[in-house]
Every structure is written in structure tokens, then in C-alpha cells.
PDB file of C-alpha atoms in Angstrom:
ATOM      1  CA  MET M   1      -2.534 -18.844   9.385  1.00  0.00           C
ATOM      2  CA  GLU M   2       0.134 -16.447   8.593  1.00  0.00           C
ATOM      3  CA  ARG M   3      -0.347 -13.204  10.797  1.00  0.00           C
ATOM      4  CA  PHE M   4      -1.005 -11.175   7.675  1.00  0.00           C
ATOM      5  CA  GLN M   5      -4.072 -12.998   7.053  1.00  0.00           C
ATOM      6  CA  LYS M   6      -5.484 -12.016  10.447  1.00  0.00           C
ATOM      7  CA  ILE M   7      -5.507  -8.535   9.160  1.00  0.00           C
ATOM      8  CA  VAL M   8      -8.308  -8.567   6.888  1.00  0.00           C
ATOM      9  CA  TRP M   9     -10.579  -9.991   9.572  1.00  0.00           C
ATOM     10  CA  HIS M  10      -9.800  -7.432  12.409  1.00  0.00           C
ATOM     11  CA  GLU M  11     -12.567  -5.220  12.964  1.00  0.00           C
ATOM     12  CA  LYS M  12     -10.730  -2.000  12.724  1.00  0.00           C
ATOM     13  CA  TYR M  13      -9.572  -3.050   9.422  1.00  0.00           C
ATOM     14  CA  LYS M  14     -12.857  -4.040   8.189  1.00  0.00           C
ATOM     15  CA  GLU M  15     -14.584  -1.010   9.273  1.00  0.00           C
ATOM     16  CA  THR M  16     -11.846   1.291   7.676  1.00  0.00           C
ATOM     17  CA  TYR M  17     -11.829  -0.637   4.293  1.00  0.00           C
ATOM     18  CA  GLU M  18     -15.466  -0.614   4.062  1.00  0.00           C
ATOM     19  CA  ARG M  19     -15.576   3.153   4.945  1.00  0.00           C
ATOM     20  CA  LEU M  20     -12.613   3.632   2.094  1.00  0.00           C
ATOM     21  CA  GLN M  21     -14.406   1.717  -0.633  1.00  0.00           C
ATOM     22  CA  GLN M  22     -17.722   3.677   0.203  1.00  0.00           C
ATOM     23  CA  LEU M  23     -15.617   7.280  -0.071  1.00  0.00           C
ATOM     24  CA  GLU M  24     -14.224   5.996  -3.383  1.00  0.00           C
ATOM     25  CA  ILE M  25     -17.385   4.714  -4.984  1.00  0.00           C
ATOM     26  CA  ASP M  26     -17.609   7.369  -7.443  1.00  0.00           C
ATOM     27  CA  ARG M  27     -13.419   7.528  -7.722  1.00  0.00           C
ATOM     28  CA  LYS M  28     -12.520   7.342 -11.570  1.00  0.00           C
ATOM     29  CA  PHE M  29      -8.638   7.495 -10.701  1.00  0.00           C
ATOM     30  CA  CYS M  30      -6.752   4.743  -9.336  1.00  0.00           C
ATOM     31  CA  GLY M  31      -8.752   3.329  -6.436  1.00  0.00           C
ATOM     32  CA  HIS M  32      -7.409   2.000  -2.996  1.00  0.00           C
ATOM     33  CA  ASP M  33      -9.038  -1.352  -2.794  1.00  0.00           C
ATOM     34  CA  ILE M  34      -7.988  -4.815  -2.010  1.00  0.00           C
ATOM     35  CA  GLU M  35      -6.834  -5.303  -5.782  1.00  0.00           C
ATOM     36  CA  HIS M  36      -4.420  -2.309  -5.416  1.00  0.00           C
ATOM     37  CA  PHE M  37      -3.104  -3.714  -2.070  1.00  0.00           C
ATOM     38  CA  LEU M  38      -2.564  -7.179  -3.321  1.00  0.00           C
ATOM     39  CA  SER M  39      -0.754  -5.608  -6.320  1.00  0.00           C
ATOM     40  CA  VAL M  40       1.530  -3.791  -4.286  1.00  0.00           C
ATOM     41  CA  ALA M  41       1.979  -6.872  -2.212  1.00  0.00           C
ATOM     42  CA  ARG M  42       2.884  -9.225  -5.071  1.00  0.00           C
ATOM     43  CA  ILE M  43       5.008  -6.741  -6.996  1.00  0.00           C
ATOM     44  CA  SER M  44       6.976  -6.009  -3.675  1.00  0.00           C
ATOM     45  CA  TYR M  45       7.234  -9.755  -3.037  1.00  0.00           C
ATOM     46  CA  LEU M  46       8.910 -10.179  -6.677  1.00  0.00           C
ATOM     47  CA  MET M  47      11.203  -7.435  -6.266  1.00  0.00           C
ATOM     48  CA  ILE M  48      12.346  -8.641  -2.753  1.00  0.00           C
ATOM     49  CA  LEU M  49      12.895 -12.227  -4.024  1.00  0.00           C
ATOM     50  CA  GLU M  50      14.879 -10.809  -7.255  1.00  0.00           C
ATOM     51  CA  LYS M  51      17.174  -8.924  -4.834  1.00  0.00           C
ATOM     52  CA  ARG M  52      17.461 -11.702  -2.162  1.00  0.00           C
ATOM     53  CA  LEU M  53      16.506  -9.234   0.579  1.00  0.00           C
ATOM     54  CA  PRO M  54      15.614 -10.754   4.170  1.00  0.00           C
ATOM     55  CA  VAL M  55      12.003  -9.373   4.211  1.00  0.00           C
ATOM     56  CA  SER M  56       9.358 -12.139   4.799  1.00  0.00           C
ATOM     57  CA  LYS M  57       6.213 -12.704   2.595  1.00  0.00           C
ATOM     58  CA  ASP M  58       4.469 -11.959   5.880  1.00  0.00           C
ATOM     59  CA  ILE M  59       5.798  -8.463   6.441  1.00  0.00           C
ATOM     60  CA  ILE M  60       5.383  -7.451   2.870  1.00  0.00           C
ATOM     61  CA  TYR M  61       1.768  -8.542   2.522  1.00  0.00           C
ATOM     62  CA  ALA M  62       0.849  -6.868   5.961  1.00  0.00           C
ATOM     63  CA  THR M  63       2.228  -3.521   4.870  1.00  0.00           C
ATOM     64  CA  ALA M  64       0.545  -3.690   1.520  1.00  0.00           C
ATOM     65  CA  LEU M  65      -2.665  -4.172   3.223  1.00  0.00           C
ATOM     66  CA  LEU M  66      -2.170  -1.503   5.222  1.00  0.00           C
ATOM     67  CA  HIS M  67      -0.442   1.133   3.505  1.00  0.00           C
ATOM     68  CA  ASP M  68      -3.340   3.087   2.054  1.00  0.00           C
ATOM     69  CA  LEU M  69      -6.073   2.387   4.714  1.00  0.00           C
ATOM     70  CA  GLY M  70      -5.503   5.786   6.082  1.00  0.00           C
ATOM     71  CA  ARG M  71      -7.235   7.351   3.039  1.00  0.00           C
ATOM     72  CA  ALA M  72     -10.509   7.371   4.627  1.00  0.00           C
ATOM     73  CA  ASP M  73      -9.440   9.992   7.155  1.00  0.00           C
ATOM     74  CA  GLN M  74      -7.535  11.707   4.476  1.00  0.00           C
ATOM     75  CA  TYR M  75     -10.895  12.157   2.498  1.00  0.00           C
ATOM     76  CA  GLU M  76     -13.131  12.950   5.659  1.00  0.00           C
ATOM     77  CA  LYS M  77     -10.569  15.057   8.147  1.00  0.00           C
ATOM     78  CA  GLY M  78      -7.823  16.242   5.618  1.00  0.00           C
ATOM     79  CA  ILE M  79      -5.064  14.129   7.557  1.00  0.00           C
ATOM     80  CA  SER M  80      -2.257  12.789   5.748  1.00  0.00           C
ATOM     81  CA  HIS M  81      -3.055   9.237   4.822  1.00  0.00           C
ATOM     82  CA  GLU M  82       0.349   8.033   5.612  1.00  0.00           C
ATOM     83  CA  GLU M  83       0.455   9.513   9.267  1.00  0.00           C
ATOM     84  CA  VAL M  84      -2.973   8.303  10.161  1.00  0.00           C
ATOM     85  CA  GLY M  85      -2.340   5.035   8.204  1.00  0.00           C
ATOM     86  CA  ALA M  86       0.736   4.337  10.330  1.00  0.00           C
ATOM     87  CA  ILE M  87      -1.457   4.935  13.674  1.00  0.00           C
ATOM     88  CA  LEU M  88      -3.975   2.476  12.167  1.00  0.00           C
ATOM     89  CA  ALA M  89      -1.301   0.033  11.296  1.00  0.00           C
ATOM     90  CA  GLU M  90       0.293  -0.004  14.810  1.00  0.00           C
ATOM     91  CA  GLU M  91      -3.124  -0.801  16.357  1.00  0.00           C
ATOM     92  CA  ILE M  92      -3.996  -3.358  14.009  1.00  0.00           C
ATOM     93  CA  LEU M  93      -0.473  -4.934  13.738  1.00  0.00           C
ATOM     94  CA  THR M  94      -0.128  -5.207  17.592  1.00  0.00           C
ATOM     95  CA  ASP M  95      -3.418  -7.092  17.820  1.00  0.00           C
ATOM     96  CA  CYS M  96      -2.245  -9.417  14.897  1.00  0.00           C
ATOM     97  CA  GLY M  97       0.927 -10.285  16.903  1.00  0.00           C
ATOM     98  CA  TYR M  98       3.548  -8.459  15.135  1.00  0.00           C
ATOM     99  CA  THR M  99       6.674  -7.552  17.439  1.00  0.00           C
ATOM    100  CA  ARG M 100       7.578  -3.719  18.160  1.00  0.00           C
ATOM    101  CA  GLU M 101      10.534  -4.138  15.599  1.00  0.00           C
ATOM    102  CA  GLU M 102       8.201  -5.504  12.878  1.00  0.00           C
ATOM    103  CA  ARG M 103       5.808  -2.582  13.465  1.00  0.00           C
ATOM    104  CA  LYS M 104       8.215  -0.124  13.463  1.00  0.00           C
ATOM    105  CA  PHE M 105       9.908  -1.486  10.042  1.00  0.00           C
ATOM    106  CA  MET M 106       6.064  -1.493   8.482  1.00  0.00           C
ATOM    107  CA  THR M 107       5.180   1.771   9.966  1.00  0.00           C
ATOM    108  CA  ASP M 108       8.133   3.526   8.696  1.00  0.00           C
ATOM    109  CA  THR M 109       7.524   2.120   5.280  1.00  0.00           C
ATOM    110  CA  ILE M 110       3.864   3.231   5.335  1.00  0.00           C
ATOM    111  CA  LEU M 111       5.221   6.751   6.585  1.00  0.00           C
ATOM    112  CA  ARG M 112       7.531   7.018   3.530  1.00  0.00           C
ATOM    113  CA  HIS M 113       5.409   5.102   0.721  1.00  0.00           C
ATOM    114  CA  ARG M 114       4.405   8.191  -1.152  1.00  0.00           C
ATOM    115  CA  ASP M 115       7.787  10.349  -1.151  1.00  0.00           C
ATOM    116  CA  MET M 116      10.919   8.398  -1.262  1.00  0.00           C
ATOM    117  CA  LYS M 117      13.692  10.597  -2.293  1.00  0.00           C
ATOM    118  CA  GLU M 118      16.541   8.239  -2.524  1.00  0.00           C
ATOM    119  CA  GLU M 119      16.960   5.398  -4.817  1.00  0.00           C
ATOM    120  CA  SER M 120      18.004   2.370  -2.763  1.00  0.00           C
ATOM    121  CA  GLU M 121      17.505  -1.222  -2.394  1.00  0.00           C
ATOM    122  CA  SER M 122      15.731  -0.828   1.085  1.00  0.00           C
ATOM    123  CA  PHE M 123      12.338  -2.334   1.572  1.00  0.00           C
ATOM    124  CA  ALA M 124      10.689   1.438   1.771  1.00  0.00           C
ATOM    125  CA  SER M 125      12.256   1.996  -1.540  1.00  0.00           C
ATOM    126  CA  ILE M 126      11.067  -1.085  -3.117  1.00  0.00           C
ATOM    127  CA  PHE M 127       7.539  -0.695  -1.731  1.00  0.00           C
ATOM    128  CA  TYR M 128       7.395   2.756  -3.060  1.00  0.00           C
ATOM    129  CA  ARG M 129       8.356   1.528  -6.551  1.00  0.00           C
ATOM    130  CA  ALA M 130       5.923  -1.468  -6.292  1.00  0.00           C
ATOM    131  CA  ASP M 131       2.959   1.006  -5.327  1.00  0.00           C
ATOM    132  CA  LYS M 132       3.620   2.929  -8.269  1.00  0.00           C
ATOM    133  CA  LEU M 133       4.003  -0.112 -10.527  1.00  0.00           C
ATOM    134  CA  SER M 134       0.784  -1.255  -9.283  1.00  0.00           C
ATOM    135  CA  ARG M 135      -0.956   1.209 -11.233  1.00  0.00           C
ATOM    136  CA  ASP M 136      -2.610   0.056 -14.904  1.00  0.00           C
ATOM    137  CA  CYS M 137      -2.028   3.328 -16.771  1.00  0.00           C
ATOM    138  CA  ILE M 138      -2.348   1.532 -20.265  1.00  0.00           C
ATOM    139  CA  HIS M 139      -5.817   0.821 -19.581  1.00  0.00           C
ATOM    140  CA  CYS M 140      -7.154   3.530 -17.129  1.00  0.00           C
ATOM    141  CA  LYS M 141     -10.216   5.126 -18.383  1.00  0.00           C
ATOM    142  CA  ALA M 142      -9.159   8.309 -16.726  1.00  0.00           C
ATOM    143  CA  ARG M 143      -5.778   8.562 -18.279  1.00  0.00           C
ATOM    144  CA  GLN M 144      -6.405  11.987 -19.882  1.00  0.00           C
ATOM    145  CA  GLU M 145      -7.803  13.451 -16.677  1.00  0.00           C
ATOM    146  CA  CYS M 146      -4.935  11.998 -14.570  1.00  0.00           C
ATOM    147  CA  TYR M 147      -2.706  14.495 -12.545  1.00  0.00           C
ATOM    148  CA  TRP M 148       0.240  11.982 -12.858  1.00  0.00           C
ATOM    149  CA  PRO M 149       2.589  13.351 -15.437  1.00  0.00           C
ATOM    150  CA  GLU M 150       3.399  11.549 -18.644  1.00  0.00           C
ATOM    151  CA  GLU M 151       6.741  10.409 -17.566  1.00  0.00           C
ATOM    152  CA  LYS M 152       5.510   8.813 -14.315  1.00  0.00           C
ATOM    153  CA  LYS M 153       2.716   6.988 -16.010  1.00  0.00           C
ATOM    154  CA  ASN M 154       3.033   3.160 -16.542  1.00  0.00           C
ATOM    155  CA  ASN M 155       3.446   2.856 -20.071  1.00  0.00           C
ATOM    156  CA  LYS M 156       4.850  -0.748 -19.933  1.00  0.00           C
ATOM    157  CA  TYR M 157       4.576  -3.529 -17.757  1.00  0.00           C
ATOM    158  CA  ILE M 158       7.651  -4.514 -15.694  1.00  0.00           C
ATOM    159  CA  TYR M 159       5.980  -6.861 -13.430  1.00  0.00           C
TER     160      TYR M 159
END
């Protein structure tokens, strides 16, 4: 079994994921569930393949499964979800057999996935774009209330 498969069975992951789902049970805007995580992974994977970048599927999917997990603490404690997410990821990734270099690569991406300033072909930049492209703004029931400006909303499908 690939290492990223172990993540969803990790006790800390399961507990935090369930807590996040309960906290977002009445959320009408984009949610942070397995559908979102897998959409981000799949879009990132396609973009990485297109660019022929040397990032493994295992690393891409692991990062996607963990990138918004910190939202539970953000809602409950007001902590930046990127920062707490990187801490959670470090613990989970260590237990799932990722090397120090791999963990650093993924936690750096998690820390930067909301606010990428540069346009580049780095994994962090591609992951940032995939996170935004994963949102189905066209069919969103909360589109009119969404805080995203119109120019940022996904009005066409790219991936």
C-alpha cells in the first residue's frame, strides 16, 4: 500500500477529519471534505504530469489529504489552519513513513497553499492553483453570498 493510503487510517487524521466534518456540517460555502482533498490531489497530479515535474503521486496525494485538516483548530481556536495543518501533517507523515525531506517539502506547501505570491512552476504554486481550481463555483448554491470576488470564481472548467 502506498504511504498516502495510510494517512486516512491514521488515528489523528480520522479524529481531526471527523471533527472538521462536524464543525462544517451547516457550512453553505465550499467544504473541506474528502471530495475537496481528492479534487485538489487529482488536479495537482494532472498539472504535475503536464509539466513533467518530478513529484510523485504519493507526495501529491499526501499533501492534498492533509492541507486543510487544520481548519478544525482554526474554527475552534482561531489558529491559522495552515500553521496547525503543517504541525498535524508533520506528526501524521512521520508515523506514515515519510522522510524528513519529504515532510519538509509537504509542510512547506501546506504553509503556503493559501497565499502564493509568485507564479512559478514549483509544486507549491501548482498546488495553490489546484486548490482554487477544485472549487465548483458554477454550480455552487452559495455563489451569490460567496466572499470570493467574481474574477477569482471558477467560471469555466479547466481540469
